[in-house]
Amino acid sequence: MSHIQAKANLSASTASAHLAILQRAGLVQATRIGKWTYFRRDEQAIDRFADRLKKEL
């Protein structure tokens, strides 16, 4: 998260809140290894979301 936090110029709590929202939406997946949590995009979920967004708008 610290990498995302630095790139987006966000506080740790704000970055964490945004990642939690994306995780609940199924757009990112989290893997915890020791004290670190690694996030990755779920490309299929993102594609499905984009397709649905195109249809709805």
Short mmCIF file of N, CA and C in Angstrom, two decimals:
data_model
loop_
_atom_site.label_atom_id
_atom_site.label_comp_id
_atom_site.label_asym_id
_atom_site.label_seq_id
_atom_site.Cartn_x
_atom_site.Cartn_y
_atom_site.Cartn_z
N MET A 1 0.82 -1.18 0.00
CA MET A 1 0.00 0.00 0.00
C MET A 1 0.87 1.25 0.00
N SER A 2 2.05 1.19 0.60
CA SER A 2 2.88 2.39 0.68
C SER A 2 3.25 2.91 -0.71
N HIS A 3 3.41 1.99 -1.67
CA HIS A 3 3.71 2.41 -3.05
C HIS A 3 2.52 3.17 -3.63
N ILE A 4 1.33 2.65 -3.45
CA ILE A 4 0.12 3.31 -3.95
C ILE A 4 -0.08 4.64 -3.23
N GLN A 5 0.14 4.62 -1.94
CA GLN A 5 -0.01 5.84 -1.14
C GLN A 5 0.92 6.94 -1.65
N ALA A 6 2.15 6.60 -1.93
CA ALA A 6 3.12 7.59 -2.41
C ALA A 6 2.77 8.08 -3.81
N LYS A 7 2.41 7.15 -4.71
CA LYS A 7 2.07 7.52 -6.09
C LYS A 7 0.85 8.43 -6.15
N ALA A 8 -0.13 8.17 -5.29
CA ALA A 8 -1.38 8.93 -5.31
C ALA A 8 -1.34 10.13 -4.37
N ASN A 9 -0.26 10.27 -3.62
CA ASN A 9 -0.12 11.37 -2.67
C ASN A 9 -1.28 11.39 -1.67
N LEU A 10 -1.55 10.20 -1.08
CA LEU A 10 -2.63 10.05 -0.12
C LEU A 10 -2.07 9.65 1.24
N SER A 11 -2.82 9.93 2.27
CA SER A 11 -2.44 9.43 3.59
C SER A 11 -2.65 7.92 3.61
N ALA A 12 -2.01 7.25 4.54
CA ALA A 12 -2.14 5.80 4.65
C ALA A 12 -3.59 5.40 4.89
N SER A 13 -4.29 6.13 5.73
CA SER A 13 -5.68 5.77 6.04
C SER A 13 -6.59 5.97 4.83
N THR A 14 -6.35 7.00 4.04
CA THR A 14 -7.16 7.25 2.84
C THR A 14 -6.89 6.18 1.79
N ALA A 15 -5.63 5.85 1.57
CA ALA A 15 -5.28 4.80 0.60
C ALA A 15 -5.89 3.47 1.03
N SER A 16 -5.81 3.16 2.31
CA SER A 16 -6.38 1.93 2.83
C SER A 16 -7.89 1.88 2.63
N ALA A 17 -8.56 2.99 2.86
CA ALA A 17 -10.01 3.05 2.68
C ALA A 17 -10.39 2.83 1.22
N HIS A 18 -9.66 3.46 0.31
CA HIS A 18 -9.94 3.29 -1.12
C HIS A 18 -9.70 1.85 -1.56
N LEU A 19 -8.61 1.25 -1.10
CA LEU A 19 -8.32 -0.14 -1.47
C LEU A 19 -9.38 -1.09 -0.90
N ALA A 20 -9.87 -0.81 0.29
CA ALA A 20 -10.93 -1.64 0.88
C ALA A 20 -12.20 -1.57 0.04
N ILE A 21 -12.53 -0.39 -0.44
CA ILE A 21 -13.72 -0.23 -1.30
C ILE A 21 -13.53 -1.01 -2.59
N LEU A 22 -12.36 -0.89 -3.21
CA LEU A 22 -12.09 -1.62 -4.45
C LEU A 22 -12.11 -3.13 -4.22
N GLN A 23 -11.62 -3.56 -3.06
CA GLN A 23 -11.64 -4.99 -2.74
C GLN A 23 -13.07 -5.48 -2.54
N ARG A 24 -13.89 -4.74 -1.82
CA ARG A 24 -15.29 -5.13 -1.63
C ARG A 24 -16.04 -5.17 -2.95
N ALA A 25 -15.67 -4.30 -3.88
CA ALA A 25 -16.31 -4.28 -5.20
C ALA A 25 -15.79 -5.41 -6.09
N GLY A 26 -14.74 -6.09 -5.64
CA GLY A 26 -14.19 -7.20 -6.42
C GLY A 26 -13.24 -6.77 -7.51
N LEU A 27 -12.81 -5.52 -7.49
CA LEU A 27 -11.93 -5.01 -8.54
C LEU A 27 -10.45 -5.23 -8.24
N VAL A 28 -10.11 -5.44 -6.98
CA VAL A 28 -8.74 -5.79 -6.59
C VAL A 28 -8.80 -6.97 -5.63
N GLN A 29 -7.71 -7.72 -5.60
CA GLN A 29 -7.58 -8.85 -4.69
C GLN A 29 -6.39 -8.59 -3.78
N ALA A 30 -6.53 -8.97 -2.53
CA ALA A 30 -5.46 -8.76 -1.56
C ALA A 30 -4.89 -10.10 -1.11
N THR A 31 -3.58 -10.14 -0.97
CA THR A 31 -2.89 -11.31 -0.45
C THR A 31 -2.00 -10.84 0.69
N ARG A 32 -2.17 -11.45 1.85
CA ARG A 32 -1.36 -11.06 3.00
C ARG A 32 -0.20 -12.04 3.15
N ILE A 33 1.00 -11.49 3.21
CA ILE A 33 2.20 -12.30 3.43
C ILE A 33 2.96 -11.64 4.59
N GLY A 34 2.93 -12.30 5.73
CA GLY A 34 3.56 -11.72 6.92
C GLY A 34 2.84 -10.45 7.32
N LYS A 35 3.60 -9.39 7.50
CA LYS A 35 2.98 -8.13 7.89
C LYS A 35 2.57 -7.29 6.69
N TRP A 36 2.82 -7.76 5.49
CA TRP A 36 2.54 -7.00 4.27
C TRP A 36 1.29 -7.53 3.58
N THR A 37 0.54 -6.62 2.99
CA THR A 37 -0.61 -6.99 2.16
C THR A 37 -0.33 -6.50 0.75
N TYR A 38 -0.41 -7.41 -0.19
CA TYR A 38 -0.16 -7.09 -1.59
C TYR A 38 -1.49 -7.06 -2.33
N PHE A 39 -1.69 -6.02 -3.11
CA PHE A 39 -2.92 -5.86 -3.87
C PHE A 39 -2.63 -6.03 -5.35
N ARG A 40 -3.57 -6.66 -6.05
CA ARG A 40 -3.45 -6.76 -7.50
C ARG A 40 -4.83 -6.56 -8.12
N ARG A 41 -4.81 -6.04 -9.32
CA ARG A 41 -6.07 -5.82 -10.04
C ARG A 41 -6.65 -7.15 -10.48
N ASP A 42 -7.97 -7.24 -10.48
CA ASP A 42 -8.67 -8.39 -11.05
C ASP A 42 -9.11 -7.95 -12.44
N GLU A 43 -8.30 -8.27 -13.43
CA GLU A 43 -8.53 -7.76 -14.79
C GLU A 43 -9.88 -8.20 -15.35
N GLN A 44 -10.29 -9.44 -15.08
CA GLN A 44 -11.58 -9.90 -15.60
C GLN A 44 -12.72 -9.12 -14.97
N ALA A 45 -12.65 -8.87 -13.68
CA ALA A 45 -13.70 -8.10 -13.01
C ALA A 45 -13.73 -6.67 -13.54
N ILE A 46 -12.57 -6.10 -13.78
CA ILE A 46 -12.50 -4.74 -14.32
C ILE A 46 -13.09 -4.69 -15.72
N ASP A 47 -12.79 -5.69 -16.54
CA ASP A 47 -13.36 -5.75 -17.89
C ASP A 47 -14.88 -5.87 -17.85
N ARG A 48 -15.39 -6.73 -16.95
CA ARG A 48 -16.84 -6.88 -16.82
C ARG A 48 -17.48 -5.58 -16.37
N PHE A 49 -16.84 -4.90 -15.43
CA PHE A 49 -17.35 -3.62 -14.95
C PHE A 49 -17.38 -2.59 -16.07
N ALA A 50 -16.30 -2.51 -16.85
CA ALA A 50 -16.22 -1.55 -17.95
C ALA A 50 -17.29 -1.86 -19.01
N ASP A 51 -17.49 -3.14 -19.32
CA ASP A 51 -18.52 -3.52 -20.29
C ASP A 51 -19.91 -3.11 -19.80
N ARG A 52 -20.17 -3.37 -18.54
CA ARG A 52 -21.48 -3.01 -17.99
C ARG A 52 -21.67 -1.50 -17.98
N LEU A 53 -20.62 -0.79 -17.65
CA LEU A 53 -20.68 0.67 -17.63
C LEU A 53 -20.98 1.22 -19.02
N LYS A 54 -20.37 0.64 -20.04
CA LYS A 54 -20.63 1.06 -21.42
C LYS A 54 -22.09 0.84 -21.79
N LYS A 55 -22.65 -0.29 -21.35
CA LYS A 55 -24.04 -0.60 -21.68
C LYS A 55 -25.01 0.32 -20.95
N GLU A 56 -24.69 0.64 -19.70
CA GLU A 56 -25.59 1.45 -18.89
C GLU A 56 -25.57 2.92 -19.26
N LEU A 57 -24.43 3.39 -19.74
CA LEU A 57 -24.33 4.81 -20.08
C LEU A 57 -24.64 4.95 -21.53
#
